[in-house]
XYZ file of N, CA, C and O in Angstrom:
660
model
N -31.767 15.081 -21.222
C -31.783 13.683 -21.460
C -32.866 13.284 -22.428
O -33.870 13.967 -22.335
N -32.641 12.322 -23.121
C -33.634 11.902 -23.931
C -34.555 10.827 -23.394
O -34.038 9.996 -22.420
N -35.857 10.646 -23.670
C -36.626 9.646 -23.044
C -36.900 8.777 -24.235
O -37.134 8.902 -25.437
N -37.024 7.455 -23.921
C -37.217 6.313 -24.773
C -38.379 5.433 -24.066
O -37.978 4.450 -23.288
N -39.551 5.818 -24.173
C -40.709 5.072 -23.463
C -40.519 5.562 -21.980
O -40.552 6.650 -21.533
N -40.315 4.486 -20.976
C -40.271 4.834 -19.651
C -38.758 5.070 -19.163
O -38.501 5.648 -18.093
N -37.901 4.656 -20.009
C -36.392 4.705 -19.644
C -35.799 6.093 -20.018
O -35.995 6.478 -21.220
N -35.175 6.699 -19.109
C -34.406 7.903 -19.502
C -33.059 7.682 -19.868
O -32.389 7.122 -18.860
N -32.596 7.998 -20.975
C -31.236 7.668 -21.356
C -30.368 8.975 -21.442
O -30.904 9.972 -21.980
N -29.177 8.941 -21.010
C -28.308 10.125 -21.163
C -27.946 10.274 -22.645
O -27.880 9.363 -23.354
N -27.721 11.617 -22.916
C -27.251 11.832 -24.332
C -25.735 11.271 -24.365
O -25.032 11.058 -23.437
N -25.118 11.152 -25.497
C -23.815 10.713 -25.702
C -22.840 11.593 -24.841
O -21.838 11.056 -24.292
N -23.004 12.906 -24.940
C -22.113 13.862 -24.290
C -22.264 13.627 -22.858
O -21.276 13.683 -21.951
N -23.502 13.519 -22.193
C -23.638 13.198 -20.782
C -22.995 11.956 -20.364
O -22.317 11.856 -19.274
N -23.040 11.034 -21.101
C -22.464 9.683 -20.829
C -20.892 9.866 -20.811
O -20.248 9.395 -19.957
N -20.218 10.535 -21.762
C -18.792 10.795 -21.890
C -18.494 11.620 -20.574
O -17.429 11.265 -19.953
N -19.251 12.635 -20.222
C -18.941 13.484 -18.984
C -18.993 12.518 -17.816
O -18.056 12.636 -16.813
N -19.985 11.666 -17.696
C -19.934 10.776 -16.515
C -18.820 9.895 -16.421
O -18.299 9.551 -15.354
N -18.443 9.284 -17.551
C -17.289 8.380 -17.610
C -16.003 9.090 -17.131
O -15.092 8.619 -16.624
N -15.817 10.345 -17.526
C -14.707 11.242 -17.275
C -14.708 11.487 -15.923
O -13.648 11.326 -15.187
N -15.792 11.720 -15.180
C -15.857 12.023 -13.780
C -15.561 10.709 -13.097
O -14.865 10.842 -12.063
N -16.047 9.596 -13.539
C -15.721 8.273 -12.861
C -14.259 8.062 -12.868
O -13.523 7.568 -11.838
N -13.563 8.254 -14.005
C -12.135 8.068 -14.156
C -11.337 8.957 -13.367
O -10.326 8.533 -12.689
N -11.791 10.201 -13.110
C -11.099 11.208 -12.306
C -11.186 10.757 -10.656
O -10.207 10.859 -10.138
N -12.397 10.288 -10.412
C -12.512 9.787 -8.958
C -11.632 8.459 -8.837
O -11.038 8.334 -7.767
N -11.657 7.616 -9.733
C -10.691 6.437 -9.672
C -9.297 6.871 -9.498
O -8.529 6.267 -8.685
N -8.826 7.657 -10.341
C -7.410 8.176 -10.224
C -7.143 8.877 -8.977
O -6.046 8.648 -8.166
N -8.007 9.628 -8.488
C -7.938 10.308 -7.132
C -7.872 9.134 -6.014
O -7.051 9.458 -5.139
N -8.666 8.295 -6.022
C -8.677 7.297 -5.043
C -7.447 6.448 -5.035
O -6.848 6.232 -3.906
N -7.019 6.233 -6.106
C -5.717 5.340 -6.268
C -4.542 6.258 -5.715
O -3.742 5.871 -4.880
N -4.502 7.571 -5.998
C -3.539 8.420 -5.461
C -3.567 8.536 -3.931
O -2.598 8.424 -3.166
N -4.851 8.688 -3.466
C -4.955 8.829 -1.939
C -4.600 7.521 -1.313
O -3.902 7.512 -0.185
N -4.903 6.379 -1.899
C -4.691 5.042 -1.191
C -3.117 4.731 -1.180
O -2.644 3.903 -0.584
N -2.393 5.369 -2.134
C -0.956 5.183 -2.266
C -0.205 6.205 -1.452
O 0.935 6.115 -1.503
N -0.786 6.980 -0.716
C -0.165 8.178 0.135
C 0.722 7.342 1.128
O 0.301 6.451 1.675
N 1.860 7.870 1.427
C 2.773 7.232 2.191
C 2.300 7.159 3.811
O 1.362 7.967 4.125
N 2.649 6.457 4.566
C 2.373 6.184 5.888
C 2.738 7.639 6.558
O 3.529 8.204 6.118
N 2.030 7.854 7.717
C 2.418 9.038 8.376
C 3.857 8.929 8.919
O 4.468 7.874 9.142
N 4.479 10.084 9.023
C 6.036 10.055 9.438
C 6.246 9.396 10.712
O 7.230 8.679 10.996
N 5.320 9.690 11.676
C 5.632 9.224 12.884
C 5.538 7.609 12.961
O 6.225 6.957 13.693
N 4.550 7.026 12.173
C 4.610 5.554 11.992
C 5.729 5.052 11.251
O 6.246 3.903 11.606
N 6.229 5.738 10.293
C 7.470 5.269 9.483
C 8.529 5.354 10.553
O 9.353 4.389 10.473
N 8.742 6.206 11.234
C 9.685 6.261 12.348
C 9.661 5.053 13.263
O 10.646 4.410 13.590
N 8.363 4.829 13.699
C 8.115 3.751 14.704
C 8.593 2.392 14.074
O 9.013 1.480 14.555
N 8.012 2.231 12.817
C 8.186 1.002 12.068
C 9.745 0.728 11.766
O 10.319 -0.235 12.137
N 10.516 1.775 11.570
C 12.014 1.687 11.242
C 12.665 1.325 12.596
O 13.583 0.435 12.632
N 12.198 1.987 13.706
C 12.811 1.567 14.995
C 12.582 0.187 15.349
O 13.332 -0.523 15.983
N 11.286 -0.300 15.127
C 10.834 -1.738 15.550
C 11.732 -2.606 14.609
O 12.303 -3.698 15.132
N 11.739 -2.341 13.323
C 12.557 -3.310 12.546
C 14.178 -3.392 12.984
O 14.785 -4.351 13.017
N 14.641 -2.081 13.276
C 16.073 -2.108 13.769
C 16.181 -2.940 15.137
O 17.249 -3.361 15.419
N 15.127 -2.861 15.908
C 15.150 -3.526 17.292
C 15.117 -5.069 17.207
O 15.525 -5.770 18.096
N 14.386 -5.561 16.121
C 14.038 -7.013 16.148
C 15.461 -7.753 16.064
O 15.414 -8.784 16.837
N 16.448 -7.615 15.413
C 17.520 -8.571 15.347
C 18.164 -8.677 16.666
O 18.290 -9.782 17.207
N 18.459 -7.631 17.420
C 19.096 -7.951 18.930
C 18.175 -8.569 19.762
O 18.563 -9.503 20.442
N 16.804 -8.184 19.662
C 15.847 -8.784 20.625
C 15.690 -10.214 20.313
O 15.819 -11.116 21.239
N 15.497 -10.533 19.105
C 15.325 -11.879 18.676
C 16.578 -12.718 18.846
O 16.629 -13.931 19.380
N 17.661 -12.078 18.723
C 19.009 -12.736 18.902
C 19.253 -13.050 20.283
O 19.633 -14.161 20.669
N 18.623 -12.101 21.298
C 18.721 -12.474 22.613
C 17.888 -13.579 23.140
O 18.132 -14.500 23.905
N 16.700 -13.770 22.382
C 15.768 -14.781 22.538
C 16.295 -16.118 22.257
O 16.034 -17.206 22.965
N 17.088 -16.275 21.083
C 17.572 -17.422 20.513
C 18.964 -17.712 20.840
O 19.441 -18.924 20.448
N 19.540 -16.867 21.610
C 21.157 -17.145 21.851
C 21.206 -18.445 22.714
O 20.412 -18.958 23.311
N 22.439 -19.217 22.377
C 22.755 -20.381 22.936
C 22.790 -20.238 24.444
O 22.329 -21.142 25.155
N 23.307 -19.293 24.998
C 23.193 -18.973 26.422
C 22.707 -17.668 26.652
O 22.550 -16.915 25.670
N 22.389 -17.226 28.017
C 21.983 -15.796 28.261
C 22.939 -14.804 27.578
O 24.023 -14.872 27.861
N 22.372 -13.828 27.041
C 23.081 -12.827 26.297
C 22.665 -11.473 26.812
O 21.482 -11.196 26.384
N 23.287 -10.829 27.638
C 22.882 -9.449 28.259
C 21.721 -9.536 29.235
O 21.736 -8.818 30.221
N 20.665 -10.249 28.747
C 19.413 -10.332 29.699
C 19.002 -11.764 29.796
O 19.345 -12.530 28.737
N 18.221 -12.131 30.641
C 17.669 -13.523 30.584
C 16.740 -13.785 29.363
O 16.005 -12.704 28.948
N 16.519 -14.926 28.979
C 15.735 -15.252 27.813
C 14.196 -14.722 27.935
O 13.504 -14.260 27.078
N 13.807 -14.834 29.202
C 12.466 -14.380 29.484
C 12.289 -12.895 29.322
O 11.267 -12.474 28.929
N 13.339 -12.146 29.692
C 13.179 -10.745 29.499
C 13.195 -10.381 27.958
O 12.567 -9.454 27.711
N 13.979 -11.073 27.196
C 13.995 -10.793 25.839
C 12.797 -11.144 25.256
O 12.077 -10.410 24.289
N 11.993 -12.256 25.667
C 10.747 -12.541 25.120
C 9.718 -11.452 25.442
O 8.754 -11.138 24.765
N 9.895 -11.003 26.741
C 8.895 -9.977 27.218
C 9.040 -8.759 26.362
O 8.108 -8.118 25.861
N 10.305 -8.362 26.173
C 10.616 -7.153 25.381
C 10.063 -7.402 23.870
O 9.290 -6.442 23.413
N 10.179 -8.462 23.317
C 9.718 -8.769 21.980
C 8.157 -8.662 21.998
O 7.448 -8.085 21.056
N 7.536 -9.261 22.987
C 6.051 -9.200 23.066
C 5.555 -7.696 23.162
O 4.495 -7.452 22.578
N 6.118 -7.057 24.053
C 5.675 -5.621 24.348
C 5.860 -4.767 22.940
O 5.160 -4.053 22.401
N 7.075 -4.996 22.310
C 7.440 -4.313 21.098
C 6.381 -4.681 20.004
O 5.987 -3.680 19.389
N 6.118 -5.875 19.992
C 5.172 -6.362 18.812
C 3.807 -5.655 19.105
O 3.076 -5.249 18.132
N 3.340 -5.776 20.404
C 1.980 -5.275 20.660
C 1.904 -3.773 20.505
O 0.992 -3.156 19.890
N 3.028 -3.016 20.753
C 3.198 -1.543 20.528
C 3.132 -1.254 19.160
O 2.313 -0.252 18.672
N 3.751 -2.081 18.228
C 3.819 -1.934 16.779
C 2.401 -2.224 16.293
O 2.034 -1.339 15.447
N 1.661 -3.150 16.668
C 0.338 -3.477 16.172
C -0.555 -2.362 16.531
O -1.434 -2.033 15.617
N -0.482 -1.785 17.793
C -1.287 -0.728 18.151
C -1.060 0.554 17.410
O -1.963 1.204 16.917
N 0.195 0.772 17.051
C 0.487 1.934 16.277
C 0.177 1.729 14.911
O -0.426 2.749 14.247
N 0.261 0.650 14.320
C -0.310 0.215 12.948
C -1.780 0.652 12.829
O -2.223 1.068 11.911
N -2.378 0.104 13.849
C -3.936 0.162 13.915
C -4.224 1.610 14.048
O -5.241 2.232 13.356
N -3.517 2.419 14.861
C -3.759 3.824 15.013
C -3.511 4.615 13.633
O -4.199 5.460 13.237
N -2.375 4.288 12.986
C -2.057 4.919 11.727
C -3.208 4.675 10.679
O -3.547 5.550 9.842
N -3.631 3.539 10.479
C -4.679 2.999 9.601
C -5.896 3.710 9.968
O -6.630 4.201 8.957
N -6.203 3.759 11.083
C -7.555 4.446 11.431
C -7.574 5.899 11.256
O -8.477 6.461 10.786
N -6.423 6.540 11.662
C -6.302 7.834 11.471
C -6.299 8.237 9.950
O -6.963 9.172 9.504
N -5.647 7.470 9.128
C -5.667 7.699 7.646
C -7.073 7.531 7.107
O -7.431 8.405 6.267
N -7.744 6.549 7.574
C -8.977 6.352 6.894
C -10.032 7.463 7.299
O -10.777 7.939 6.516
N -9.842 7.851 8.631
C -10.696 9.100 9.069
C -10.413 10.196 8.193
O -11.255 10.988 7.905
N -9.177 10.436 8.023
C -8.809 11.682 7.286
C -9.164 11.642 5.851
O -9.486 12.749 5.256
N -8.960 10.525 5.176
C -9.078 10.504 3.679
C -10.421 9.737 3.351
O -10.765 9.835 2.130
N -10.884 8.838 4.088
C -12.004 8.020 3.673
C -11.430 6.664 2.938
O -12.253 5.903 2.433
N -10.024 6.508 2.805
C -9.571 5.458 2.106
C -8.617 4.745 2.943
O -7.858 5.339 3.664
N -8.722 3.420 2.974
C -7.850 2.574 3.736
C -6.422 2.684 3.155
O -6.196 2.819 2.002
N -5.458 2.511 4.111
C -4.086 2.260 3.676
C -3.864 0.960 3.005
O -4.440 0.040 3.454
N -3.215 1.021 1.922
C -3.022 -0.152 1.067
C -1.708 -0.463 0.659
O -0.888 0.577 0.308
N -1.178 -1.517 0.612
C 0.187 -1.873 0.151
C 0.085 -2.441 -1.389
O 1.083 -2.515 -1.995
N -1.209 -2.967 -1.759
C -1.371 -3.592 -2.931
C -1.108 -2.577 -4.115
O -1.112 -3.191 -5.269
N -1.081 -1.222 -3.921
C -0.937 -0.462 -4.989
C 0.596 -0.152 -5.309
O 0.837 0.308 -6.376
N 1.372 -0.739 -4.468
C 2.771 -0.539 -4.809
C 3.350 -1.698 -5.760
O 2.724 -2.686 -5.982
N 4.316 -1.463 -6.432
C 4.677 -2.307 -7.475
C 5.244 -3.587 -6.852
O 6.033 -3.575 -5.761
N 4.954 -4.593 -7.459
C 5.271 -6.058 -6.921
C 6.869 -6.101 -6.881
O 7.359 -6.838 -6.118
N 7.525 -5.511 -7.882
C 9.090 -5.504 -7.877
C 9.637 -4.897 -6.563
O 10.749 -5.289 -6.186
N 8.835 -4.204 -5.828
C 9.287 -3.643 -4.462
C 8.736 -4.357 -3.431
O 9.540 -4.661 -2.488
N 7.580 -4.752 -3.436
C 7.001 -5.445 -2.152
C 7.431 -6.818 -2.135
O 7.605 -7.297 -0.972
N 7.568 -7.585 -3.052
C 7.896 -9.009 -2.987
C 9.149 -9.276 -2.436
O 9.402 -9.973 -1.369
N 10.227 -8.582 -2.950
C 11.626 -8.620 -2.372
C 11.637 -8.284 -0.795
O 12.205 -8.889 -0.009
N 10.892 -7.295 -0.544
C 10.820 -6.688 0.820
C 10.152 -7.753 1.717
O 10.525 -8.168 2.786
N 8.977 -8.264 1.176
C 8.200 -9.268 2.083
C 8.921 -10.580 2.301
O 8.696 -11.169 3.234
N 9.858 -11.016 1.337
C 10.587 -12.171 1.491
C 12.002 -11.862 2.184
O 12.406 -12.508 3.145
N 12.554 -10.840 1.784
C 13.992 -10.565 2.182
C 14.072 -10.004 3.667
O 15.000 -10.408 4.312
N 13.129 -9.104 4.008
C 13.197 -8.388 5.281
C 13.018 -9.524 6.408
O 13.880 -9.530 7.288
N 12.096 -10.392 6.445
C 11.988 -11.399 7.445
C 13.276 -12.418 7.335
O 13.651 -12.742 8.485
N 13.727 -12.702 6.182
C 14.739 -13.505 6.094
C 16.081 -12.849 6.851
O 16.905 -13.510 7.564
N 16.283 -11.613 6.572
C 17.303 -10.807 7.185
C 17.191 -10.860 8.696
O 18.031 -11.065 9.477
N 16.013 -10.397 9.177
C 15.827 -10.262 10.659
C 15.837 -11.649 11.387
O 16.604 -11.714 12.392
N 15.338 -12.605 10.865
C 15.360 -14.002 11.548
C 16.713 -14.616 11.325
O 17.297 -15.204 12.155
N 17.244 -14.582 9.973
C 18.489 -15.134 9.591
C 19.681 -14.515 10.450
O 20.570 -15.193 10.837
N 19.589 -13.229 10.782
C 20.754 -12.708 11.634
C 20.706 -13.327 12.980
O 21.841 -13.500 13.588
N 19.564 -13.567 13.568
C 19.476 -14.075 14.857
C 19.849 -15.560 14.902
O 20.637 -16.014 15.839
N 19.613 -16.275 13.823
C 20.112 -17.724 13.672
C 21.562 -17.621 13.535
O 22.372 -18.471 14.058
N 22.133 -16.720 12.677
C 23.610 -16.676 12.563
C 24.310 -16.288 13.914
O 25.355 -16.764 14.148
N 23.697 -15.372 14.620
C 24.098 -15.040 15.858
C 24.245 -16.244 16.875
O 25.314 -16.400 17.472
N 23.232 -17.053 16.892
C 23.213 -18.213 17.763
C 24.459 -19.036 17.308
O 25.003 -19.704 18.164
N 24.644 -19.262 16.018
C 25.632 -20.226 15.527
C 26.927 -19.646 15.752
O 27.928 -20.471 16.152
N 27.241 -18.334 15.656
C 28.608 -17.835 15.819
C 28.834 -17.012 17.106
O 29.967 -16.897 17.480
N 27.777 -16.576 17.717
C 28.114 -15.732 18.851
C 28.477 -14.327 18.616
O 28.902 -13.503 19.501
N 28.450 -13.893 17.285
C 28.910 -12.615 16.905
C 27.863 -11.505 16.780
O 27.072 -11.466 16.032
N 27.874 -10.553 17.927
C 26.731 -9.715 17.973
C 26.722 -8.684 16.725
O 25.763 -8.005 16.578
N 27.889 -8.599 16.218
C 27.969 -7.608 14.906
C 27.004 -7.958 13.857
O 26.456 -7.050 13.094
N 26.785 -9.186 13.715
C 25.708 -9.680 12.857
C 24.309 -9.149 13.088
O 23.656 -8.821 12.205
N 24.086 -8.904 14.356
C 22.736 -8.353 14.729
C 22.771 -6.867 14.478
O 21.720 -6.324 14.016
N 23.756 -6.281 14.767
C 23.953 -4.793 14.520
C 23.765 -4.417 12.969
O 23.241 -3.592 12.619
N 24.572 -5.379 12.304
C 24.401 -5.273 10.865
C 23.042 -5.308 10.213
O 22.628 -4.643 9.404
N 22.362 -6.337 10.761
C 20.939 -6.674 10.247
C 20.098 -5.583 10.829
O 19.151 -5.255 9.996
N 20.390 -5.032 11.941
C 19.467 -3.780 12.219
C 19.666 -2.498 11.382
O 18.796 -1.865 10.994
N 20.986 -2.204 11.025
C 21.210 -1.241 10.098
C 20.579 -1.416 8.771
O 19.924 -0.609 8.080
N 20.794 -2.690 8.201
C 20.262 -2.908 6.878
C 18.684 -2.846 7.030
O 18.021 -2.419 6.009
N 18.172 -3.450 7.971
C 16.734 -3.458 8.075
C 16.145 -2.007 8.143
O 15.097 -1.780 7.564
N 16.813 -1.246 9.052
C 16.420 0.188 8.990
C 16.525 0.868 7.675
O 15.510 1.674 7.263
N 17.568 0.656 6.993
C 17.701 1.239 5.671
C 16.685 0.851 4.650
O 16.258 1.495 3.902
N 16.303 -0.572 4.776
C 15.236 -0.979 3.919
C 13.865 -0.350 4.263
O 13.107 0.043 3.274
N 13.631 -0.208 5.548
C 12.414 0.506 5.812
C 12.343 1.813 5.348
O 11.317 2.329 4.709
N 13.445 2.557 5.470
C 13.354 4.067 4.835
C 13.317 3.989 3.372
O 12.534 4.902 2.755
N 14.062 3.029 2.774
C 13.993 3.038 1.297
C 12.508 2.614 0.768
O 12.020 3.334 -0.159
N 11.856 1.826 1.528
C 10.570 1.367 1.185
C 9.542 2.604 1.345
O 8.754 2.779 0.566
N 9.737 3.357 2.426
C 8.919 4.571 2.658
C 9.216 5.672 1.502
O 8.261 6.044 1.014
N 10.414 5.798 1.160
C 10.775 6.671 0.130
C 10.129 6.309 -1.229
O 9.797 7.057 -1.999
N 10.039 4.976 -1.506
C 9.469 4.461 -2.635
C 7.976 4.742 -2.660
O 7.287 5.166 -3.620
N 7.381 4.522 -1.460
C 5.968 4.876 -1.171
C 5.678 6.378 -1.605
O 4.749 6.717 -2.335
N 6.578 7.244 -1.131
C 6.527 8.678 -1.392
C 6.588 9.028 -2.776
O 5.768 9.795 -3.424
N 7.483 8.418 -3.377
C 7.599 8.571 -4.873
C 6.464 8.155 -5.602
O 5.969 8.796 -6.609
N 5.895 6.983 -5.244
C 4.767 6.525 -5.977
C 3.559 7.518 -5.777
O 2.879 7.807 -6.773
N 3.413 7.996 -4.498
C 2.314 8.905 -4.327
C 2.533 10.229 -5.052
O 1.510 10.682 -5.754
N 3.709 10.850 -5.250
C 3.921 11.878 -5.991
C 3.624 11.698 -7.559
O 3.061 12.555 -8.250
N 4.036 10.426 -7.897
C 3.833 10.171 -9.351
C 2.315 9.995 -9.659
O 1.906 10.497 -10.757
N 1.550 9.488 -8.741
C 0.038 9.339 -8.953
C -0.721 10.540 -8.685
O -1.911 10.691 -9.045
N -0.025 11.627 -8.018
C -0.912 12.826 -7.613
C -1.125 13.747 -8.900
O -0.247 13.779 -9.636
């Protein structure tokens, strides 16, 4: 390093090397943060998404459907609490293992925005349609589509990770 009075300045080559190291660290961090959810969490999330339409449908049904409404509400509360606990465990485990928090913001907006809008509309809309028609096939179809969307989103996450690695 060259000295210029009190200030020590790196040579041009040292500065280029430091920038290259910084860029490599940034690329590595981006790849790590885009790594897919653990498989166990993906499975739990897919099952949760598949269970929401019939459970929510039972909650909003015009009359009791298979179970009392209070039972459906209890099932929904327990499912949601379990999902949130598993999400926290997955995020904590990932952060301990990699030092990087799980992030969805690294995914392309063309994938996340339709999912963030479409999936809730599908899950809630199917229950509303069930209430109006009484046809449980709508709930089953929404469950299947929701599970397929969950799996497709996970595969997109995997593909992005492989592309960034």
